[in-house]
Amino acid sequence: MTTSTRTPTDPAVAPLFRPFSLGTLDLPNRVVMAPMTRRFSPDGVPGPDVAAYYARRAAGGVGLIVTEGTYVDHPSAGEYANVPRFHGEEALLGWKGVVEAVHAAGGRIMPQLWHVGPVRKPGAPPFPDAPVFTPSGLGPDGTPIGAAGPVPTARDIGAVITAFAEGAATAQRLGFDGVELHGAHGYLIDSFLWEGTNRRTDAYGGDPVARTRLAAEIIAAVREATSPDFPVVLRISQWKGSDYTARIAQSPAELESVLTPLVEAGVDAIHASTRRYWLPEFDGSPLNLAGWVKKLTGLPVISVGSVGLDEVFTASFTGGEAHPTGLDQLLERLGGDEFDLIAVGRALLTDPEWTEKIRTGRAGEVVTFTREDFGRLT
Ligand SMILES: Cc1cc2nc3c(=O)[nH]c(=O)nc-3n(C[C@H](O)[C@H](O)[C@H](O)COP(=O)(O)O)c2cc1C
């Protein structure tokens, strides 16, 4: 980015603008664009407008972009026809255009590979005949769904693992700088991690460690399908779209037991999704979820949740307004290395130049997020 060499960094925000190495991937600063679904890819094909959207954020100085969730090559993976797919010649050509545009603007980018699992409604596009793929025949809130189809066998699960591995190999072939696996918010990988949706009695269910088996096997398969230095990030969360109080780990010890198999499987970094980055995860310590993950694994971690805003993103869906807030807490926590990177969602959605404005002490010029921005998303 040319502007960074021209204008000095505001010393007050220095912690955000220290370089960071995610394995072999060198990042110029700590700002990550959070994955945000847009539904602007007709028939699952991301066009030049999608490339321009991401390139604008790269040109605006964001250190790393994680794309909107993109469906892996499995018939039950998706629920919208205009969410980008990560398979098929035309869609992949579109993604190649996205990578090239972001790199040309000086940025770095990873796709977020996604299988929606139980969140899909029976009969939803893009493949209406495909059954809902859910660990135990339960919907996202843990109640039975009649049309869920048969409970997946180990062989069915194998097909999903292959879909993620192929997606990761494709990401590397297209020139992406790494890959993020969507293991959060109640979607497929998370639905195996959470006892509310996973009641299986085979090797993929049971105690918290047994429930990590799918995630661990996906990570191992992705590792195998890509070169050892290709960064593999896993996004996890305690909360689900259907229940903000849900938890996959009730205590630091339980969190450690969930994370250990994932680390052993070869994940390089964890993106710990919370809706408010400043909230302590467990009693007796100010650490947030990302802070705990870093402490327990030693891996690089990404934190997230309402950066620069006073209202959580999920409130925006039900009419809540968010107002700008300062970054003091963030700078303090980042400066203290509680976590390594911070993902920014809505603030970057509304203002592609958010990063550069913050870097150069122009926070007052940041364009504020409004609900209408969900309709624009350009
Ligand atoms: C419009 C929108 C779409 C989102 N889509 C995704 C997604 O595809 N994958 C994902 O992991 N999180 C998704 N999220 C959550 C964001 O990645 C992020 O965690 C959340 O917005 C909190 O960050 P913020 O408060 O800075 O906006 C989405 C959020 C928004 C606002």
CSV table of C-alpha atoms and ligand atoms in Angstrom, one decimal:
chain,number,residue,atom,x,y,z
A,1,MET,CA,0.0,0.0,0.0
A,2,THR,CA,1.5,3.3,-1.1
A,3,THR,CA,-0.2,5.5,1.5
A,4,SER,CA,1.4,3.7,4.5
A,5,THR,CA,4.8,4.8,3.3
A,6,ARG,CA,3.7,8.5,3.0
A,7,THR,CA,1.8,9.2,6.2
A,8,PRO,CA,3.2,8.3,9.6
A,9,THR,CA,1.2,6.0,11.9
A,10,ASP,CA,-0.5,7.8,14.8
A,11,PRO,CA,1.5,6.7,17.9
A,12,ALA,CA,-1.8,6.2,19.8
A,13,VAL,CA,-2.8,3.3,17.6
A,14,ALA,CA,0.7,1.7,17.2
A,15,PRO,CA,-0.3,-1.7,18.8
A,16,LEU,CA,-2.7,-2.2,15.8
A,17,PHE,CA,0.0,-1.5,13.3
A,18,ARG,CA,2.8,-3.8,14.3
A,19,PRO,CA,3.6,-6.5,11.7
A,20,PHE,CA,2.7,-10.1,12.5
A,21,SER,CA,3.7,-13.4,11.0
A,22,LEU,CA,1.1,-16.1,10.7
A,23,GLY,CA,3.5,-18.9,10.0
A,24,THR,CA,5.1,-17.9,6.7
A,25,LEU,CA,2.4,-15.3,5.9
A,26,ASP,CA,3.7,-11.8,6.8
A,27,LEU,CA,1.0,-9.4,7.7
A,28,PRO,CA,1.7,-5.6,7.8
A,29,ASN,CA,-0.7,-5.0,10.7
A,30,ARG,CA,-3.1,-6.6,13.1
A,31,VAL,CA,-6.4,-5.8,11.3
A,32,VAL,CA,-8.3,-8.7,9.7
A,33,MET,CA,-11.5,-8.2,7.7
A,34,ALA,CA,-14.1,-10.5,9.3
A,35,PRO,CA,-15.9,-13.0,7.1
A,36,MET,CA,-19.3,-11.5,6.1
A,37,THR,CA,-21.9,-13.1,3.9
A,38,ARG,CA,-23.2,-10.8,1.2
A,39,ARG,CA,-25.3,-12.8,-1.3
A,40,PHE,CA,-24.1,-10.9,-4.2
A,41,SER,CA,-22.9,-13.9,-6.3
A,42,PRO,CA,-25.6,-14.9,-8.7
A,43,ASP,CA,-25.7,-18.7,-9.1
A,44,GLY,CA,-22.8,-18.9,-6.7
A,45,VAL,CA,-20.4,-17.1,-9.0
A,46,PRO,CA,-18.4,-14.2,-7.6
A,47,GLY,CA,-18.1,-11.5,-10.3
A,48,PRO,CA,-15.9,-8.5,-10.9
A,49,ASP,CA,-18.0,-6.5,-8.4
A,50,VAL,CA,-17.0,-9.0,-5.6
A,51,ALA,CA,-13.4,-8.7,-6.6
A,52,ALA,CA,-13.7,-4.9,-6.5
A,53,TYR,CA,-15.4,-5.0,-3.0
A,54,TYR,CA,-12.5,-7.0,-1.5
A,55,ALA,CA,-9.8,-5.0,-3.4
A,56,ARG,CA,-11.2,-1.8,-1.9
A,57,ARG,CA,-10.6,-3.1,1.6
A,58,ALA,CA,-7.1,-4.3,0.6
A,59,ALA,CA,-6.3,-0.8,-0.8
A,60,GLY,CA,-7.7,0.7,2.5
A,61,GLY,CA,-4.9,-1.1,4.3
A,62,VAL,CA,-6.5,-4.1,6.0
A,63,GLY,CA,-3.8,-6.6,6.9
A,64,LEU,CA,-5.7,-9.8,6.0
A,65,ILE,CA,-9.1,-10.4,4.4
A,66,VAL,CA,-11.2,-13.4,5.3
A,67,THR,CA,-13.9,-13.7,2.7
A,68,GLU,CA,-17.6,-14.2,3.2
A,69,GLY,CA,-18.4,-17.9,3.8
A,70,THR,CA,-18.2,-19.9,0.6
A,71,TYR,CA,-19.8,-23.3,0.1
A,72,VAL,CA,-17.7,-26.4,-0.1
A,73,ASP,CA,-18.5,-29.0,-2.8
A,74,HIS,CA,-21.1,-30.9,-1.0
A,75,PRO,CA,-24.8,-30.9,-1.9
A,76,SER,CA,-26.0,-30.0,1.6
A,77,ALA,CA,-23.4,-27.3,2.2
A,78,GLY,CA,-25.5,-24.3,1.3
A,79,GLU,CA,-28.8,-22.5,1.6
A,80,TYR,CA,-28.7,-19.6,-0.8
A,81,ALA,CA,-28.3,-19.5,-4.6
A,82,ASN,CA,-26.4,-16.2,-4.5
A,83,VAL,CA,-23.8,-17.0,-1.8
A,84,PRO,CA,-20.6,-17.8,-3.6
A,85,ARG,CA,-19.6,-21.5,-4.1
A,86,PHE,CA,-16.1,-22.7,-3.9
A,87,HIS,CA,-16.4,-25.3,-6.7
A,88,GLY,CA,-17.3,-25.4,-10.3
A,89,GLU,CA,-15.3,-23.8,-13.1
A,90,GLU,CA,-17.1,-20.5,-13.3
A,91,ALA,CA,-17.2,-19.8,-9.6
A,92,LEU,CA,-13.5,-20.7,-9.3
A,93,LEU,CA,-12.6,-18.4,-12.2
A,94,GLY,CA,-14.5,-15.7,-10.3
A,95,TRP,CA,-12.5,-16.4,-7.1
A,96,LYS,CA,-9.3,-16.3,-9.1
A,97,GLY,CA,-10.3,-12.8,-10.1
A,98,VAL,CA,-10.9,-11.9,-6.5
A,99,VAL,CA,-7.4,-13.1,-5.4
A,100,GLU,CA,-5.7,-11.3,-8.2
A,101,ALA,CA,-7.6,-8.0,-7.5
A,102,VAL,CA,-6.7,-8.2,-3.8
A,103,HIS,CA,-3.1,-9.0,-4.4
A,104,ALA,CA,-2.9,-6.2,-7.0
A,105,ALA,CA,-4.1,-3.8,-4.3
A,106,GLY,CA,-1.4,-5.0,-1.9
A,107,GLY,CA,-3.6,-7.2,0.2
A,108,ARG,CA,-3.7,-10.8,1.5
A,109,ILE,CA,-6.8,-13.0,1.4
A,110,MET,CA,-8.2,-16.3,2.7
A,111,PRO,CA,-11.5,-17.9,1.7
A,112,GLN,CA,-13.8,-19.0,4.6
A,113,LEU,CA,-14.9,-22.5,3.7
A,114,TRP,CA,-18.4,-23.2,4.8
A,115,HIS,CA,-20.9,-26.0,5.3
A,116,VAL,CA,-24.1,-24.7,7.0
A,117,GLY,CA,-25.1,-28.2,8.4
A,118,PRO,CA,-28.2,-28.0,10.5
A,119,VAL,CA,-28.9,-24.4,9.7
A,120,ARG,CA,-30.1,-25.3,6.2
A,121,LYS,CA,-33.9,-25.5,5.7
A,122,PRO,CA,-35.2,-28.6,4.0
A,123,GLY,CA,-35.6,-27.9,0.2
A,124,ALA,CA,-33.3,-24.8,0.3
A,125,PRO,CA,-31.2,-23.9,-2.7
A,126,PRO,CA,-28.8,-24.4,-4.4
A,127,PHE,CA,-29.6,-28.1,-4.3
A,128,PRO,CA,-33.1,-28.4,-3.0
A,129,ASP,CA,-33.2,-32.2,-3.0
A,130,ALA,CA,-30.1,-32.6,-0.8
A,131,PRO,CA,-31.0,-33.6,2.8
A,132,VAL,CA,-30.2,-31.4,5.8
A,133,PHE,CA,-26.8,-32.6,7.1
A,134,THR,CA,-26.9,-32.5,10.9
A,135,PRO,CA,-25.1,-34.8,13.4
A,136,SER,CA,-28.2,-36.3,15.1
A,137,GLY,CA,-31.3,-35.3,13.2
A,138,LEU,CA,-31.6,-32.1,15.2
A,139,GLY,CA,-32.0,-28.5,14.0
A,140,PRO,CA,-29.7,-25.6,15.0
A,141,ASP,CA,-31.5,-25.1,18.3
A,142,GLY,CA,-31.3,-28.8,19.2
A,143,THR,CA,-34.9,-29.7,18.5
A,144,PRO,CA,-35.8,-32.5,16.0
A,145,ILE,CA,-36.4,-31.7,12.4
A,146,GLY,CA,-38.6,-34.3,10.6
A,147,ALA,CA,-37.1,-33.7,7.2
A,148,ALA,CA,-33.5,-33.9,8.3
A,149,GLY,CA,-33.1,-37.2,6.5
A,150,PRO,CA,-31.1,-40.1,7.9
A,151,VAL,CA,-28.4,-39.5,10.5
A,152,PRO,CA,-25.1,-39.2,8.6
A,153,THR,CA,-23.0,-42.4,8.6
A,154,ALA,CA,-19.2,-42.3,8.9
A,155,ARG,CA,-19.1,-42.7,5.1
A,156,ASP,CA,-21.4,-39.6,4.7
A,157,ILE,CA,-19.1,-37.7,7.1
A,158,GLY,CA,-16.1,-38.8,5.0
A,159,ALA,CA,-17.7,-37.0,2.0
A,160,VAL,CA,-17.9,-33.7,3.9
A,161,ILE,CA,-14.3,-34.1,5.1
A,162,THR,CA,-13.2,-34.6,1.5
A,163,ALA,CA,-15.2,-31.5,0.4
A,164,PHE,CA,-13.2,-29.3,2.9
A,165,ALA,CA,-9.9,-30.8,1.9
A,166,GLU,CA,-10.6,-30.3,-1.8
A,167,GLY,CA,-11.7,-26.7,-1.0
A,168,ALA,CA,-8.4,-26.0,0.8
A,169,ALA,CA,-6.4,-27.5,-2.0
A,170,THR,CA,-8.3,-25.4,-4.5
A,171,ALA,CA,-7.7,-22.3,-2.4
A,172,GLN,CA,-3.9,-22.9,-2.5
A,173,ARG,CA,-4.0,-23.6,-6.3
A,174,LEU,CA,-5.9,-20.3,-6.9
A,175,GLY,CA,-3.2,-18.3,-5.0
A,176,PHE,CA,-5.1,-17.6,-1.8
A,177,ASP,CA,-2.8,-16.9,1.2
A,178,GLY,CA,-4.3,-19.5,3.5
A,179,VAL,CA,-7.7,-20.8,4.3
A,180,GLU,CA,-10.2,-20.4,7.1
A,181,LEU,CA,-12.5,-23.2,8.1
A,182,HIS,CA,-15.9,-22.1,9.5
A,183,GLY,CA,-16.2,-24.0,12.7
A,184,ALA,CA,-18.4,-21.5,14.5
A,185,HIS,CA,-22.0,-20.1,15.1
A,186,GLY,CA,-23.8,-23.5,14.9
A,187,TYR,CA,-22.9,-24.4,11.4
A,188,LEU,CA,-21.7,-27.9,10.5
A,189,ILE,CA,-18.4,-28.2,12.2
A,190,ASP,CA,-19.7,-26.4,15.3
A,191,SER,CA,-22.8,-28.6,15.4
A,192,PHE,CA,-20.6,-31.6,16.0
A,193,LEU,CA,-18.7,-29.7,18.7
A,194,TRP,CA,-21.9,-28.7,20.6
A,195,GLU,CA,-23.8,-31.1,22.8
A,196,GLY,CA,-27.0,-29.4,21.9
A,197,THR,CA,-26.9,-30.7,18.4
A,198,ASN,CA,-24.5,-33.7,18.7
A,199,ARG,CA,-26.1,-36.6,20.5
A,200,ARG,CA,-24.2,-39.3,18.5
A,201,THR,CA,-23.1,-42.4,20.2
A,202,ASP,CA,-20.5,-43.4,17.6
A,203,ALA,CA,-16.9,-42.1,17.4
A,204,TYR,CA,-18.1,-38.6,16.3
A,205,GLY,CA,-20.1,-38.0,19.5
A,206,GLY,CA,-19.9,-38.4,23.3
A,207,ASP,CA,-17.8,-36.2,25.5
A,208,PRO,CA,-16.4,-32.8,24.5
A,209,VAL,CA,-13.2,-34.5,23.2
A,210,ALA,CA,-15.1,-37.0,21.1
A,211,ARG,CA,-17.2,-34.2,19.6
A,212,THR,CA,-14.0,-32.6,18.2
A,213,ARG,CA,-13.4,-35.6,16.0
A,214,LEU,CA,-15.0,-34.2,12.9
A,215,ALA,CA,-13.2,-30.9,13.3
A,216,ALA,CA,-9.9,-32.7,13.9
A,217,GLU,CA,-10.3,-35.0,10.9
A,218,ILE,CA,-11.2,-32.0,8.6
A,219,ILE,CA,-8.1,-30.1,9.8
A,220,ALA,CA,-5.9,-33.2,9.2
A,221,ALA,CA,-7.4,-33.7,5.7
A,222,VAL,CA,-6.9,-30.1,4.9
A,223,ARG,CA,-3.3,-30.2,6.2
A,224,GLU,CA,-2.7,-33.3,4.0
A,225,ALA,CA,-4.2,-31.6,0.9
A,226,THR,CA,-2.1,-28.4,1.2
A,227,SER,CA,1.6,-27.7,1.6
A,228,PRO,CA,2.8,-27.6,5.2
A,229,ASP,CA,3.4,-23.9,5.1
A,230,PHE,CA,-0.1,-23.0,3.9
A,231,PRO,CA,-1.8,-21.3,6.8
A,232,VAL,CA,-4.9,-23.1,8.1
A,233,VAL,CA,-7.2,-21.1,10.4
A,234,LEU,CA,-10.2,-22.5,12.3
A,235,ARG,CA,-13.0,-20.2,13.4
A,236,ILE,CA,-14.7,-21.3,16.5
A,237,SER,CA,-17.3,-19.8,18.9
A,238,GLN,CA,-19.1,-20.6,22.0
A,239,TRP,CA,-22.3,-18.9,20.9
A,240,LYS,CA,-24.7,-20.2,18.2
A,241,GLY,CA,-27.0,-18.3,15.9
A,242,SER,CA,-29.9,-20.0,17.7
A,243,ASP,CA,-28.5,-19.4,21.3
A,244,TYR,CA,-26.1,-16.7,22.3
A,245,THR,CA,-25.6,-18.3,25.7
A,246,ALA,CA,-24.6,-21.8,24.3
A,247,ARG,CA,-21.1,-23.1,25.1
A,248,ILE,CA,-18.8,-25.8,23.8
A,249,ALA,CA,-16.6,-25.4,26.8
A,250,GLN,CA,-17.8,-24.5,30.3
A,251,SER,CA,-14.3,-23.9,31.8
A,252,PRO,CA,-10.7,-23.3,30.8
A,253,ALA,CA,-10.0,-27.0,31.4
A,254,GLU,CA,-12.8,-28.1,29.1
A,255,LEU,CA,-11.7,-25.5,26.5
A,256,GLU,CA,-8.2,-27.0,26.6
A,257,SER,CA,-9.5,-30.5,26.1
A,258,VAL,CA,-11.5,-29.3,23.0
A,259,LEU,CA,-8.5,-27.4,21.6
A,260,THR,CA,-5.8,-30.1,22.1
A,261,PRO,CA,-7.0,-32.5,19.3
A,262,LEU,CA,-7.3,-29.5,16.9
A,263,VAL,CA,-3.8,-28.4,17.6
A,264,GLU,CA,-2.6,-32.0,17.2
A,265,ALA,CA,-4.4,-32.2,13.9
A,266,GLY,CA,-2.3,-29.3,12.6
A,267,VAL,CA,-4.3,-26.1,12.8
A,268,ASP,CA,-2.1,-23.0,12.5
A,269,ALA,CA,-4.3,-20.4,14.1
A,270,ILE,CA,-7.7,-20.0,15.8
A,271,HIS,CA,-10.2,-17.3,15.1
A,272,ALA,CA,-12.3,-17.1,18.3
A,273,SER,CA,-15.6,-15.5,17.5
A,274,THR,CA,-17.3,-13.4,20.2
A,275,ARG,CA,-19.8,-10.7,19.7
A,276,ARG,CA,-18.1,-8.3,22.2
A,277,TYR,CA,-14.3,-8.6,22.3
A,278,TRP,CA,-14.0,-7.0,25.7
A,279,LEU,CA,-16.0,-9.5,27.7
A,280,PRO,CA,-14.2,-12.0,29.9
A,281,GLU,CA,-14.8,-15.6,28.9
A,282,PHE,CA,-14.6,-17.3,32.3
A,283,ASP,CA,-14.9,-16.0,35.8
A,284,GLY,CA,-11.8,-14.9,37.6
A,285,SER,CA,-9.8,-13.5,34.6
A,286,PRO,CA,-10.3,-10.6,32.2
A,287,LEU,CA,-9.1,-12.8,29.2
A,288,ASN,CA,-11.6,-13.0,26.4
A,289,LEU,CA,-12.1,-16.3,24.4
A,290,ALA,CA,-9.2,-15.5,22.0
A,291,GLY,CA,-7.0,-14.7,25.0
A,292,TRP,CA,-7.8,-18.1,26.6
A,293,VAL,CA,-7.2,-19.9,23.3
A,294,LYS,CA,-3.8,-18.2,23.0
A,295,LYS,CA,-2.9,-19.0,26.6
A,296,LEU,CA,-3.9,-22.6,26.3
A,297,THR,CA,-2.5,-23.4,22.9
A,298,GLY,CA,0.3,-20.9,22.2
A,299,LEU,CA,-1.1,-20.6,18.7
A,300,PRO,CA,-1.7,-17.3,17.0
A,301,VAL,CA,-5.3,-16.1,17.6
A,302,ILE,CA,-7.7,-13.7,16.1
A,303,SER,CA,-10.3,-11.9,18.3
A,304,VAL,CA,-13.4,-10.2,17.0
A,305,GLY,CA,-16.6,-8.5,18.2
A,306,SER,CA,-18.0,-4.9,18.0
A,307,VAL,CA,-14.7,-3.2,17.3
A,308,GLY,CA,-15.4,0.6,17.2
A,309,LEU,CA,-19.1,0.0,17.8
A,310,ASP,CA,-21.3,-0.1,20.9
A,311,GLU,CA,-23.9,-2.7,19.7
A,312,VAL,CA,-23.4,-6.3,18.7
A,313,PHE,CA,-23.8,-7.3,15.0
A,314,THR,CA,-26.7,-9.7,15.7
A,315,ALA,CA,-28.8,-6.8,17.1
A,316,SER,CA,-28.6,-5.1,13.7
A,317,PHE,CA,-30.7,-7.9,12.3
A,318,THR,CA,-33.5,-7.1,14.7
A,319,GLY,CA,-33.4,-3.3,14.4
A,320,GLY,CA,-30.7,-2.3,16.9
A,321,GLU,CA,-28.5,0.6,16.0
A,322,ALA,CA,-24.8,0.7,16.6
A,323,HIS,CA,-22.9,3.9,17.4
A,324,PRO,CA,-19.1,4.6,17.2
A,325,THR,CA,-16.9,4.0,20.2
A,326,GLY,CA,-13.2,4.4,20.9
A,327,LEU,CA,-10.5,1.8,20.5
A,328,ASP,CA,-8.8,2.2,23.9
A,329,GLN,CA,-9.8,-1.3,25.2
A,330,LEU,CA,-8.7,-2.9,22.0
A,331,LEU,CA,-5.3,-1.1,21.9
A,332,GLU,CA,-4.7,-2.1,25.5
A,333,ARG,CA,-5.5,-5.8,25.0
A,334,LEU,CA,-3.6,-5.9,21.7
A,335,GLY,CA,-0.7,-4.0,23.2
A,336,GLY,CA,-0.6,-6.5,26.0
A,337,ASP,CA,-0.6,-9.4,23.5
A,338,GLU,CA,-3.8,-11.0,24.9
A,339,PHE,CA,-4.5,-11.8,21.3
A,340,ASP,CA,-2.5,-11.3,18.1
A,341,LEU,CA,-5.0,-10.1,15.5
A,342,ILE,CA,-8.4,-8.4,15.6
A,343,ALA,CA,-11.1,-9.0,13.0
A,344,VAL,CA,-13.3,-6.1,12.1
A,345,GLY,CA,-16.7,-6.7,10.6
A,346,ARG,CA,-19.3,-3.9,10.2
A,347,ALA,CA,-16.9,-1.0,10.5
A,348,LEU,CA,-15.0,-2.3,7.4
A,349,LEU,CA,-18.3,-3.0,5.6
A,350,THR,CA,-19.3,0.6,5.9
A,351,ASP,CA,-15.9,2.2,5.4
A,352,PRO,CA,-13.4,0.4,3.2
A,353,GLU,CA,-10.8,2.9,4.3
A,354,TRP,CA,-11.4,2.3,8.1
A,355,THR,CA,-7.9,0.8,8.6
A,356,GLU,CA,-6.0,3.7,6.9
A,357,LYS,CA,-8.1,6.3,8.6
A,358,ILE,CA,-7.4,4.7,12.1
A,359,ARG,CA,-3.7,4.4,11.2
A,360,THR,CA,-3.3,8.0,10.4
A,361,GLY,CA,-5.3,9.4,13.3
A,362,ARG,CA,-8.5,10.2,11.3
A,363,ALA,CA,-11.0,8.2,13.4
A,364,GLY,CA,-13.3,11.2,13.2
A,365,GLU,CA,-13.6,10.6,9.4
A,366,VAL,CA,-14.8,7.0,9.7
A,367,VAL,CA,-18.2,6.5,8.1
A,368,THR,CA,-20.5,5.0,10.7
A,369,PHE,CA,-22.3,1.7,10.2
A,370,THR,CA,-26.1,1.8,9.8
A,371,ARG,CA,-28.6,-1.0,9.2
A,372,GLU,CA,-29.0,0.2,5.6
A,373,ASP,CA,-25.4,-0.9,5.0
A,374,PHE,CA,-26.6,-4.5,5.0
A,375,GLY,CA,-28.4,-3.7,1.8
A,376,ARG,CA,-25.5,-2.0,0.2
A,377,LEU,CA,-22.5,-4.0,1.0
A,378,THR,CA,-20.3,-2.6,-1.7
B,1,LIG,C1,-23.6,-9.1,7.3
B,1,LIG,C2,-22.8,-10.1,8.1
B,1,LIG,C3,-22.5,-11.3,7.6
B,1,LIG,C4,-21.8,-12.3,8.3
B,1,LIG,N1,-21.4,-13.5,7.7
B,1,LIG,C5,-20.5,-14.3,8.4
B,1,LIG,C6,-20.0,-15.4,7.7
B,1,LIG,O1,-20.2,-15.7,6.5
B,1,LIG,N2,-19.1,-16.2,8.4
B,1,LIG,C7,-18.8,-15.9,9.7
B,1,LIG,O2,-18.0,-16.7,10.3
B,1,LIG,N3,-19.3,-14.8,10.3
B,1,LIG,C8,-20.1,-14.0,9.7
B,1,LIG,N4,-20.5,-12.8,10.3
B,1,LIG,C9,-19.9,-12.5,11.6
B,1,LIG,C10,-18.7,-11.6,11.4
B,1,LIG,O3,-17.6,-12.3,10.9
B,1,LIG,C11,-18.2,-10.9,12.8
B,1,LIG,O4,-17.9,-12.0,13.6
B,1,LIG,C12,-19.3,-10.1,13.4
B,1,LIG,O5,-19.9,-9.2,12.5
B,1,LIG,C13,-18.8,-9.3,14.6
B,1,LIG,O6,-17.9,-8.3,14.1
B,1,LIG,P1,-18.3,-6.8,14.1
B,1,LIG,O7,-19.0,-6.5,15.4
B,1,LIG,O8,-17.0,-6.0,13.9
B,1,LIG,O9,-19.3,-6.6,13.0
B,1,LIG,C14,-21.3,-11.9,9.6
B,1,LIG,C15,-21.6,-10.7,10.1
B,1,LIG,C16,-22.3,-9.7,9.4
B,1,LIG,C17,-22.6,-8.4,10.0
